[in-house]
Amino acid sequence: MKKTHVKTNDVIFQTVTKVVAFIIIIYSLHLFFSGHYTPGGGFIGGLMTASAFVLMLLAFDIKTVVNTLQVDYIKLTATGLLIAVLTGVGSFFFDVPFLTHTFDYVQLPLLGKTALATAVLFDLGVYLVVIGVTMTIIQTIGETE
Amino acid sequence: MFMIVMTLSLVIVAISTLLYVYRLVKGPTTPDRVIALDAIGINLIAITAIISIVLSSSAFVEVILLLGILAFIGTVAFSKFLEKGEIIKNDRNQ
């Protein structure tokens, strides 16, 4: 394949990415919050958020994305694991077995009567771990000398 | 009648996917294969939509948008590899 050394211009791709990345992130948040009653959950939500970040990595470069997001993905993975373990430990304060989850109906100002389950906090841990692990793998492989 | 129309459209989309698979196998250059893969992804979206209508379930609606996003990112990554030789750059200003 012929390699041209003309400086290429990705203006269409970069403009599309600026719009589409937000749509993917909002979709991933929708998948994350809909995981209790409909298909979705922390795993696929985290993968979709990571794919929005991957799209940004493709359109721009590692330096720009790292400077924009300012996230240390290894610390993000550790935070996710800590949240997941703490939701399990929290059940000890109510004299129930490890990882026992509960839910309650709460009147929220804008949403009305909503069922808030502690399983969402565990799912938040899964979400953060999936983002952290995926982005660590892709950034480590993508970094070339 | 409705099921006949749905089955017919499913068969048509399946035949179109098979023709894309022929292009994927036969395609003389790599860009031909990449575009065939992208179109197979779009056809998979159509198949998912028709199946979810036939099963009268809305559980697969998420899959449609998911396949669209994944087909887009995959095609973009392949095209960037074909054009520049590396998919993720360290610093694009160098």
mmCIF file of C-alpha atoms in Angstrom:
data_model
loop_
_atom_site.group_PDB
_atom_site.id
_atom_site.type_symbol
_atom_site.label_atom_id
_atom_site.label_comp_id
_atom_site.label_asym_id
_atom_site.label_seq_id
_atom_site.Cartn_x
_atom_site.Cartn_y
_atom_site.Cartn_z
ATOM 1 C CA MET A 1 0.000 0.000 0.000
ATOM 2 C CA LYS A 2 1.308 3.436 -0.979
ATOM 3 C CA LYS A 3 2.197 5.582 2.005
ATOM 4 C CA THR A 4 1.685 9.282 1.403
ATOM 5 C CA HIS A 5 3.496 11.783 3.569
ATOM 6 C CA VAL A 6 1.040 14.601 2.975
ATOM 7 C CA LYS A 7 -0.339 15.965 6.257
ATOM 8 C CA THR A 8 -3.884 14.627 6.459
ATOM 9 C CA ASN A 9 -6.789 16.544 7.886
ATOM 10 C CA ASP A 10 -9.394 14.753 10.038
ATOM 11 C CA VAL A 11 -11.787 17.689 10.357
ATOM 12 C CA ILE A 12 -14.958 15.743 9.477
ATOM 13 C CA PHE A 13 -14.096 12.850 11.775
ATOM 14 C CA GLN A 14 -13.162 15.154 14.657
ATOM 15 C CA THR A 15 -16.342 17.212 14.304
ATOM 16 C CA VAL A 16 -18.488 14.062 14.202
ATOM 17 C CA THR A 17 -16.673 12.724 17.269
ATOM 18 C CA LYS A 18 -17.395 15.894 19.271
ATOM 19 C CA VAL A 19 -21.138 15.232 18.826
ATOM 20 C CA VAL A 20 -21.255 11.421 18.831
ATOM 21 C CA ALA A 21 -19.092 10.945 21.952
ATOM 22 C CA PHE A 22 -21.693 12.769 24.058
ATOM 23 C CA ILE A 23 -24.508 10.684 22.559
ATOM 24 C CA ILE A 24 -22.621 7.471 23.380
ATOM 25 C CA ILE A 25 -21.937 8.623 26.963
ATOM 26 C CA ILE A 26 -25.602 9.538 27.523
ATOM 27 C CA TYR A 27 -26.621 6.163 26.046
ATOM 28 C CA SER A 28 -24.187 4.383 28.365
ATOM 29 C CA LEU A 29 -25.669 6.217 31.371
ATOM 30 C CA HIS A 30 -29.136 5.150 30.185
ATOM 31 C CA LEU A 31 -27.929 1.543 29.949
ATOM 32 C CA PHE A 32 -26.386 1.806 33.427
ATOM 33 C CA PHE A 33 -29.537 3.121 35.131
ATOM 34 C CA SER A 34 -31.940 0.837 33.243
ATOM 35 C CA GLY A 35 -30.108 -2.289 34.372
ATOM 36 C CA HIS A 36 -32.530 -3.159 37.186
ATOM 37 C CA TYR A 37 -35.720 -3.756 35.186
ATOM 38 C CA THR A 38 -34.657 -3.857 31.507
ATOM 39 C CA PRO A 39 -31.549 -5.123 29.677
ATOM 40 C CA GLY A 40 -28.443 -3.152 30.570
ATOM 41 C CA GLY A 41 -26.384 -2.730 33.703
ATOM 42 C CA GLY A 42 -22.944 -1.792 34.883
ATOM 43 C CA PHE A 43 -20.953 -4.016 32.533
ATOM 44 C CA ILE A 44 -22.425 -2.904 29.201
ATOM 45 C CA GLY A 45 -22.711 0.700 30.445
ATOM 46 C CA GLY A 46 -19.036 0.756 31.328
ATOM 47 C CA LEU A 47 -18.100 -0.770 27.982
ATOM 48 C CA MET A 48 -20.110 1.898 26.134
ATOM 49 C CA THR A 49 -18.486 4.733 28.123
ATOM 50 C CA ALA A 50 -15.091 3.202 27.361
ATOM 51 C CA SER A 51 -16.032 3.015 23.672
ATOM 52 C CA ALA A 52 -16.848 6.746 23.721
ATOM 53 C CA PHE A 53 -13.358 7.331 25.146
ATOM 54 C CA VAL A 54 -11.904 5.015 22.475
ATOM 55 C CA LEU A 55 -13.662 7.060 19.793
ATOM 56 C CA MET A 56 -12.030 10.189 21.247
ATOM 57 C CA LEU A 57 -8.661 8.381 21.227
ATOM 58 C CA LEU A 58 -9.181 7.512 17.551
ATOM 59 C CA ALA A 59 -10.163 11.039 16.525
ATOM 60 C CA PHE A 60 -7.509 12.840 18.558
ATOM 61 C CA ASP A 61 -4.468 11.376 20.305
ATOM 62 C CA ILE A 62 -3.536 9.926 23.690
ATOM 63 C CA LYS A 63 -2.021 13.200 24.943
ATOM 64 C CA THR A 64 -5.134 15.254 24.196
ATOM 65 C CA VAL A 65 -7.557 12.718 25.683
ATOM 66 C CA VAL A 66 -5.488 12.267 28.857
ATOM 67 C CA ASN A 67 -5.295 16.044 29.296
ATOM 68 C CA THR A 68 -9.042 16.427 28.647
ATOM 69 C CA LEU A 69 -10.379 13.653 30.886
ATOM 70 C CA GLN A 70 -7.754 13.893 33.693
ATOM 71 C CA VAL A 71 -8.612 10.378 34.945
ATOM 72 C CA ASP A 72 -6.128 7.872 36.335
ATOM 73 C CA TYR A 73 -7.738 4.624 35.192
ATOM 74 C CA ILE A 74 -5.900 2.410 37.698
ATOM 75 C CA LYS A 75 -7.204 4.577 40.559
ATOM 76 C CA LEU A 76 -10.650 4.422 38.900
ATOM 77 C CA THR A 77 -10.507 0.604 38.961
ATOM 78 C CA ALA A 78 -9.466 0.648 42.620
ATOM 79 C CA THR A 79 -12.314 3.048 43.484
ATOM 80 C CA GLY A 80 -14.816 0.774 41.744
ATOM 81 C CA LEU A 81 -13.598 -2.286 43.622
ATOM 82 C CA LEU A 82 -13.726 -0.332 46.912
ATOM 83 C CA ILE A 83 -17.335 0.757 46.254
ATOM 84 C CA ALA A 84 -18.362 -2.810 45.403
ATOM 85 C CA VAL A 85 -16.751 -4.193 48.578
ATOM 86 C CA LEU A 86 -18.171 -1.400 50.772
ATOM 87 C CA THR A 87 -21.742 -2.147 49.627
ATOM 88 C CA GLY A 88 -21.132 -5.701 50.833
ATOM 89 C CA VAL A 89 -19.582 -4.564 54.121
ATOM 90 C CA GLY A 90 -22.461 -2.125 54.689
ATOM 91 C CA SER A 91 -24.850 -5.046 55.150
ATOM 92 C CA PHE A 92 -22.972 -6.000 58.375
ATOM 93 C CA PHE A 93 -24.292 -2.831 60.077
ATOM 94 C CA PHE A 94 -27.857 -4.205 59.792
ATOM 95 C CA ASP A 95 -27.093 -7.749 61.083
ATOM 96 C CA VAL A 96 -27.645 -9.424 57.705
ATOM 97 C CA PRO A 97 -25.272 -11.634 55.655
ATOM 98 C CA PHE A 98 -22.553 -10.187 53.417
ATOM 99 C CA LEU A 99 -23.791 -8.538 50.163
ATOM 100 C CA THR A 100 -27.451 -8.504 51.242
ATOM 101 C CA HIS A 101 -29.161 -5.808 49.205
ATOM 102 C CA THR A 102 -32.335 -3.889 49.956
ATOM 103 C CA PHE A 103 -34.494 -1.220 48.352
ATOM 104 C CA ASP A 104 -36.964 1.431 49.402
ATOM 105 C CA TYR A 105 -39.459 3.773 47.799
ATOM 106 C CA VAL A 106 -38.405 7.400 48.058
ATOM 107 C CA GLN A 107 -40.191 10.590 47.043
ATOM 108 C CA LEU A 108 -37.738 12.435 44.827
ATOM 109 C CA PRO A 109 -38.350 16.094 43.912
ATOM 110 C CA LEU A 110 -38.487 15.702 40.131
ATOM 111 C CA LEU A 111 -39.032 11.976 39.552
ATOM 112 C CA GLY A 112 -41.792 11.298 42.083
ATOM 113 C CA LYS A 113 -42.022 7.885 43.776
ATOM 114 C CA THR A 114 -38.852 6.003 42.840
ATOM 115 C CA ALA A 115 -37.475 2.672 43.999
ATOM 116 C CA LEU A 116 -33.883 3.202 45.092
ATOM 117 C CA ALA A 117 -31.985 -0.095 45.425
ATOM 118 C CA THR A 118 -28.546 -0.514 46.986
ATOM 119 C CA ALA A 119 -27.739 -2.889 44.113
ATOM 120 C CA VAL A 120 -27.192 0.261 42.020
ATOM 121 C CA LEU A 121 -24.202 1.132 44.229
ATOM 122 C CA PHE A 122 -22.707 -2.311 43.577
ATOM 123 C CA ASP A 123 -23.382 -1.767 39.869
ATOM 124 C CA LEU A 124 -21.588 1.590 40.087
ATOM 125 C CA GLY A 125 -18.514 -0.312 41.273
ATOM 126 C CA VAL A 126 -18.782 -2.718 38.323
ATOM 127 C CA TYR A 127 -19.220 0.274 35.975
ATOM 128 C CA LEU A 128 -16.065 2.013 37.212
ATOM 129 C CA VAL A 129 -14.003 -1.213 37.146
ATOM 130 C CA VAL A 130 -15.057 -1.987 33.556
ATOM 131 C CA ILE A 131 -14.174 1.546 32.379
ATOM 132 C CA GLY A 132 -10.840 1.438 34.206
ATOM 133 C CA VAL A 133 -9.758 -1.989 32.981
ATOM 134 C CA THR A 134 -10.824 -1.384 29.355
ATOM 135 C CA MET A 135 -9.132 1.994 29.122
ATOM 136 C CA THR A 136 -5.971 0.730 30.832
ATOM 137 C CA ILE A 137 -5.698 -2.119 28.312
ATOM 138 C CA ILE A 138 -6.338 0.078 25.282
ATOM 139 C CA GLN A 139 -4.094 2.957 26.336
ATOM 140 C CA THR A 140 -1.236 0.642 27.300
ATOM 141 C CA ILE A 141 -1.403 -1.165 23.954
ATOM 142 C CA GLY A 142 -1.930 2.073 22.026
ATOM 143 C CA GLU A 143 1.125 3.856 23.407
ATOM 144 C CA THR A 144 3.918 3.502 20.875
ATOM 145 C CA GLU A 145 7.460 4.723 21.274
ATOM 146 C CA MET B 1 -50.347 -11.475 6.390
ATOM 147 C CA PHE B 2 -48.174 -9.514 8.815
ATOM 148 C CA MET B 3 -45.991 -12.528 9.552
ATOM 149 C CA ILE B 4 -45.617 -13.204 5.822
ATOM 150 C CA VAL B 5 -44.365 -9.658 5.236
ATOM 151 C CA MET B 6 -41.967 -9.897 8.178
ATOM 152 C CA THR B 7 -40.633 -13.295 7.071
ATOM 153 C CA LEU B 8 -40.218 -12.032 3.506
ATOM 154 C CA SER B 9 -38.252 -8.965 4.619
ATOM 155 C CA LEU B 10 -36.123 -11.146 6.888
ATOM 156 C CA VAL B 11 -35.325 -13.442 3.954
ATOM 157 C CA ILE B 12 -34.455 -10.447 1.755
ATOM 158 C CA VAL B 13 -32.117 -8.981 4.387
ATOM 159 C CA ALA B 14 -30.547 -12.422 4.896
ATOM 160 C CA ILE B 15 -29.881 -12.783 1.145
ATOM 161 C CA SER B 16 -28.346 -9.288 1.105
ATOM 162 C CA THR B 17 -26.108 -10.235 4.051
ATOM 163 C CA LEU B 18 -25.003 -13.382 2.241
ATOM 164 C CA LEU B 19 -24.071 -11.302 -0.804
ATOM 165 C CA TYR B 20 -22.040 -9.016 1.474
ATOM 166 C CA VAL B 21 -20.315 -12.124 2.875
ATOM 167 C CA TYR B 22 -19.425 -13.035 -0.716
ATOM 168 C CA ARG B 23 -17.870 -9.565 -1.138
ATOM 169 C CA LEU B 24 -16.084 -10.027 2.203
ATOM 170 C CA VAL B 25 -14.505 -13.297 1.072
ATOM 171 C CA LYS B 26 -13.875 -12.379 -2.548
ATOM 172 C CA GLY B 27 -13.108 -8.628 -2.253
ATOM 173 C CA PRO B 28 -9.831 -7.893 -4.026
ATOM 174 C CA THR B 29 -8.673 -5.067 -1.735
ATOM 175 C CA THR B 30 -8.879 -4.505 2.020
ATOM 176 C CA PRO B 31 -11.167 -1.416 1.768
ATOM 177 C CA ASP B 32 -13.726 -3.614 -0.035
ATOM 178 C CA ARG B 33 -13.718 -6.005 2.908
ATOM 179 C CA VAL B 34 -13.988 -3.182 5.461
ATOM 180 C CA ILE B 35 -17.012 -1.695 3.705
ATOM 181 C CA ALA B 36 -18.583 -5.169 3.422
ATOM 182 C CA LEU B 37 -18.127 -5.663 7.179
ATOM 183 C CA ASP B 38 -19.680 -2.258 7.892
ATOM 184 C CA ALA B 39 -22.689 -3.080 5.710
ATOM 185 C CA ILE B 40 -23.055 -6.499 7.367
ATOM 186 C CA GLY B 41 -23.239 -4.649 10.694
ATOM 187 C CA ILE B 42 -26.009 -2.403 9.374
ATOM 188 C CA ASN B 43 -27.855 -5.482 8.049
ATOM 189 C CA LEU B 44 -27.538 -7.078 11.496
ATOM 190 C CA ILE B 45 -29.303 -4.004 12.902
ATOM 191 C CA ALA B 46 -32.141 -4.580 10.421
ATOM 192 C CA ILE B 47 -32.326 -8.282 11.325
ATOM 193 C CA THR B 48 -32.448 -7.418 15.043
ATOM 194 C CA ALA B 49 -35.251 -4.916 14.447
ATOM 195 C CA ILE B 50 -37.330 -7.399 12.411
ATOM 196 C CA ILE B 51 -36.771 -10.184 14.961
ATOM 197 C CA SER B 52 -37.826 -7.923 17.806
ATOM 198 C CA ILE B 53 -41.003 -7.033 15.868
ATOM 199 C CA VAL B 54 -41.717 -10.735 15.213
ATOM 200 C CA LEU B 55 -41.181 -11.638 18.881
ATOM 201 C CA SER B 56 -43.181 -8.482 19.840
ATOM 202 C CA SER B 57 -40.614 -7.626 22.494
ATOM 203 C CA SER B 58 -38.774 -4.368 23.159
ATOM 204 C CA ALA B 59 -35.862 -6.106 24.881
ATOM 205 C CA PHE B 60 -33.626 -5.872 21.807
ATOM 206 C CA VAL B 61 -34.030 -2.144 21.184
ATOM 207 C CA GLU B 62 -30.789 -1.425 23.057
ATOM 208 C CA VAL B 63 -28.942 -3.888 20.818
ATOM 209 C CA ILE B 64 -29.813 -1.811 17.742
ATOM 210 C CA LEU B 65 -28.102 1.373 18.942
ATOM 211 C CA LEU B 66 -25.259 -0.727 20.370
ATOM 212 C CA LEU B 67 -24.582 -2.384 17.001
ATOM 213 C CA GLY B 68 -24.707 1.005 15.277
ATOM 214 C CA ILE B 69 -22.100 2.472 17.625
ATOM 215 C CA LEU B 70 -19.847 -0.592 17.449
ATOM 216 C CA ALA B 71 -20.026 -0.773 13.633
ATOM 217 C CA PHE B 72 -19.083 2.912 13.429
ATOM 218 C CA ILE B 73 -16.128 2.626 15.819
ATOM 219 C CA GLY B 74 -14.891 -0.556 14.163
ATOM 220 C CA THR B 75 -15.027 0.901 10.680
ATOM 221 C CA VAL B 76 -13.304 4.092 11.819
ATOM 222 C CA ALA B 77 -10.516 2.102 13.500
ATOM 223 C CA PHE B 78 -10.009 -0.034 10.370
ATOM 224 C CA SER B 79 -9.920 3.018 8.080
ATOM 225 C CA LYS B 80 -7.445 4.791 10.320
ATOM 226 C CA PHE B 81 -5.226 1.714 10.281
ATOM 227 C CA LEU B 82 -5.403 1.544 6.474
ATOM 228 C CA GLU B 83 -4.624 5.221 6.041
ATOM 229 C CA LYS B 84 -2.007 5.916 8.691
ATOM 230 C CA GLY B 85 -0.663 2.509 9.753
ATOM 231 C CA GLU B 86 -1.336 3.141 13.457
ATOM 232 C CA ILE B 87 -4.708 3.356 15.113
ATOM 233 C CA ILE B 88 -4.038 5.470 18.210
ATOM 234 C CA LYS B 89 -1.401 8.174 17.988
ATOM 235 C CA ASN B 90 0.604 9.448 20.941
ATOM 236 C CA ASP B 91 0.687 13.054 19.739
ATOM 237 C CA ARG B 92 -0.932 14.089 16.490
ATOM 238 C CA ASN B 93 1.066 17.333 16.241
ATOM 239 C CA GLN B 94 4.353 15.517 15.722
#
